[in-house]
C-alpha positions as protocol buffer text, in pm:
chain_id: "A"
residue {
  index: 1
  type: UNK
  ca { x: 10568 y: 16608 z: 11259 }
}
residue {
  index: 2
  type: UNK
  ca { x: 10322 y: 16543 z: 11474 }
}
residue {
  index: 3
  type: UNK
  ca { x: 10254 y: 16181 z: 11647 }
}
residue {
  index: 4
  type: UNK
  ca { x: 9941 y: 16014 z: 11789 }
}
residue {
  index: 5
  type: UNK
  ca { x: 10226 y: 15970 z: 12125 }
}
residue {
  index: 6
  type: UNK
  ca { x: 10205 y: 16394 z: 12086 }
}
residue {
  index: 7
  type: UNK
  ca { x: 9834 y: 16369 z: 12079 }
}
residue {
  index: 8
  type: UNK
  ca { x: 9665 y: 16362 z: 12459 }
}
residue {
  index: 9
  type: UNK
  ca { x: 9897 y: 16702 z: 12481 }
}
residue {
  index: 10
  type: UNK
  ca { x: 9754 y: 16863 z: 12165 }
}
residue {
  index: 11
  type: UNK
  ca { x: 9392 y: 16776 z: 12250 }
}
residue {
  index: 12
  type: UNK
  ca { x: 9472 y: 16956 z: 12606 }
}
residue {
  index: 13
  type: UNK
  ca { x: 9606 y: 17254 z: 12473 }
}
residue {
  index: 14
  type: UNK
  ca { x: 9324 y: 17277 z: 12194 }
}
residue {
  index: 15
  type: UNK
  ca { x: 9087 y: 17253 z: 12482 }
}
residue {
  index: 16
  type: UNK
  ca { x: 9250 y: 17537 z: 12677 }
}
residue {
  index: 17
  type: UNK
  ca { x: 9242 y: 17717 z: 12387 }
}
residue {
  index: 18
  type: UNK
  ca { x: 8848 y: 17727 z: 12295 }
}
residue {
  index: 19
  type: UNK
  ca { x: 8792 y: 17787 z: 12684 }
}
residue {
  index: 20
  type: UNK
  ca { x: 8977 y: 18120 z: 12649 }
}
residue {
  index: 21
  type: UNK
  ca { x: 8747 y: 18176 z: 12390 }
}
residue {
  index: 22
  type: UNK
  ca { x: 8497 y: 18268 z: 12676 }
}
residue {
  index: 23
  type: UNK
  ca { x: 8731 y: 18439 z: 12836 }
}
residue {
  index: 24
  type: UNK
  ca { x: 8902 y: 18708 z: 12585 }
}
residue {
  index: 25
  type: UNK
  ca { x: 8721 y: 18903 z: 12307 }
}
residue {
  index: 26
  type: UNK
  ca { x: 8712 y: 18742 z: 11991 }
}
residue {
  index: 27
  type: UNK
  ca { x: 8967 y: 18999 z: 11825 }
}
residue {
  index: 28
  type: UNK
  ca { x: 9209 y: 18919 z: 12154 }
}
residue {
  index: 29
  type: UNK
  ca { x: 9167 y: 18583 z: 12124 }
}
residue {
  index: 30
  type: UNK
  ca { x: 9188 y: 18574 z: 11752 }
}
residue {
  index: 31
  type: UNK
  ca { x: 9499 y: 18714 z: 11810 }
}
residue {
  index: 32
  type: UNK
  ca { x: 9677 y: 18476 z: 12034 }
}
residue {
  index: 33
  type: UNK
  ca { x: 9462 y: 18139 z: 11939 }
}
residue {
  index: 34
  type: UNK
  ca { x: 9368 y: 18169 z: 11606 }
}
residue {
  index: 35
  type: UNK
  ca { x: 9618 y: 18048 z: 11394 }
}
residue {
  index: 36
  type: UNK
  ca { x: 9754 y: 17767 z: 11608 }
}
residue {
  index: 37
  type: UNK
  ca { x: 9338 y: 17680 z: 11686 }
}
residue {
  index: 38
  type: UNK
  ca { x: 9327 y: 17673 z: 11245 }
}
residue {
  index: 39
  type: UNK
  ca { x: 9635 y: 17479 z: 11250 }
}
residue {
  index: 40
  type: UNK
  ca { x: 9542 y: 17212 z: 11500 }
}
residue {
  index: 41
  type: UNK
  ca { x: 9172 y: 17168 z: 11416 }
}
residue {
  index: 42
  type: UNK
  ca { x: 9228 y: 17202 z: 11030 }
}
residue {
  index: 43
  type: UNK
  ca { x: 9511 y: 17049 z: 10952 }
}
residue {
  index: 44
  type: UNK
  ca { x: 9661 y: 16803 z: 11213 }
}
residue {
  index: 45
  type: UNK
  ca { x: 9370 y: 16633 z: 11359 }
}
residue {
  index: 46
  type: UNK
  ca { x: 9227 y: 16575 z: 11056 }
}
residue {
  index: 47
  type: UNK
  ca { x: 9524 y: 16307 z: 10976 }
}
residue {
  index: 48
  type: UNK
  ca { x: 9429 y: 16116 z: 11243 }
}
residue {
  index: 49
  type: UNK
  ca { x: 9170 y: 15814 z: 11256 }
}
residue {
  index: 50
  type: UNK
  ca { x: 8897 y: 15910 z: 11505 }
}
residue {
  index: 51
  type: UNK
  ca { x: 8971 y: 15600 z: 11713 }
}
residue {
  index: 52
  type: UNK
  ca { x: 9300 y: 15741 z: 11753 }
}
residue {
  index: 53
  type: UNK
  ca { x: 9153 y: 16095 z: 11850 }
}
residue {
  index: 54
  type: UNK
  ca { x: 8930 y: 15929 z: 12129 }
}
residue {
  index: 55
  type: UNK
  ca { x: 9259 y: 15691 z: 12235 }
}
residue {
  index: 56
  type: UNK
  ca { x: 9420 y: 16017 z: 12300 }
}
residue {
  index: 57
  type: UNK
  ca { x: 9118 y: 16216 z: 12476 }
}
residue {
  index: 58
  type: UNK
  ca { x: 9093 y: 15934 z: 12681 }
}
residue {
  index: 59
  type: UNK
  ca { x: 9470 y: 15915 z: 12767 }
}
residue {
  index: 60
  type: UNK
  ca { x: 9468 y: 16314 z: 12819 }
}
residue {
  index: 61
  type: UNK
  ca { x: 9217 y: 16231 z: 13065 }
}
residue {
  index: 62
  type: UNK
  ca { x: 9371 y: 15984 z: 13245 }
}
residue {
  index: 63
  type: UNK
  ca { x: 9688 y: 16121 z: 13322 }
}
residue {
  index: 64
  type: UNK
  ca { x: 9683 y: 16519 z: 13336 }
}
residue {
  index: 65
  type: UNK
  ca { x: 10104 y: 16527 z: 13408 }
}
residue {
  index: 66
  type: UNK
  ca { x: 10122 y: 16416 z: 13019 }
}
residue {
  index: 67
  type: UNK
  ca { x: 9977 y: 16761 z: 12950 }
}
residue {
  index: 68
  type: UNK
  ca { x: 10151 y: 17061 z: 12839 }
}
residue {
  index: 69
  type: UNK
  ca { x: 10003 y: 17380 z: 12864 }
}
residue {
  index: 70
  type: UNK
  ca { x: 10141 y: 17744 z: 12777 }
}
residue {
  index: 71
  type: UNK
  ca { x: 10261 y: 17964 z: 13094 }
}
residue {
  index: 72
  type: UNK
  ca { x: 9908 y: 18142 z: 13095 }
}
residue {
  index: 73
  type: UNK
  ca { x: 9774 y: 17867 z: 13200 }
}
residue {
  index: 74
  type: UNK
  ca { x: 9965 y: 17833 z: 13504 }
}
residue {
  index: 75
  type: UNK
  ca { x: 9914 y: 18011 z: 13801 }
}
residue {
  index: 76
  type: UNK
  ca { x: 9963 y: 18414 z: 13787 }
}
């Protein structure tokens, strides 16, 4: 179950996830984005109110520590 509190993290990892788009091919990124990208843009955001999608963008913003990103997008 996913919470607006779980949001500002989501939105960060959804926008990591379309900027590997310009970074992989599409079948490699396809591969490891896909169905999490489908997941999160098709099914979960779309439960939430759109004043609770820009509450969370702007929290995500505000506070980057809230964020949780997978290891590859640490450093190497």
């Amino acid at each position: 179950m996913i919470t607006a509190r779980k949001l500002p993290a989501l939105l960060s990892f959804l926008s990591f996830i379309r900027t590997q788009r310009q970074a992989l091919t599409e079948a490699d990124w396809t591969t490891k984005f896909g169905r999490v990208h489908g997941r999160i843009a098709d099914q979960i955001l779309p439960r939430f109110s759109e004043a609770e999608i820009d509450e969370a963008r702007q929290a995500a913003a505000a506070d980057p520590r809230l964020i949780y990103l997978p290891p590859e997008a640490g450093a190497p």
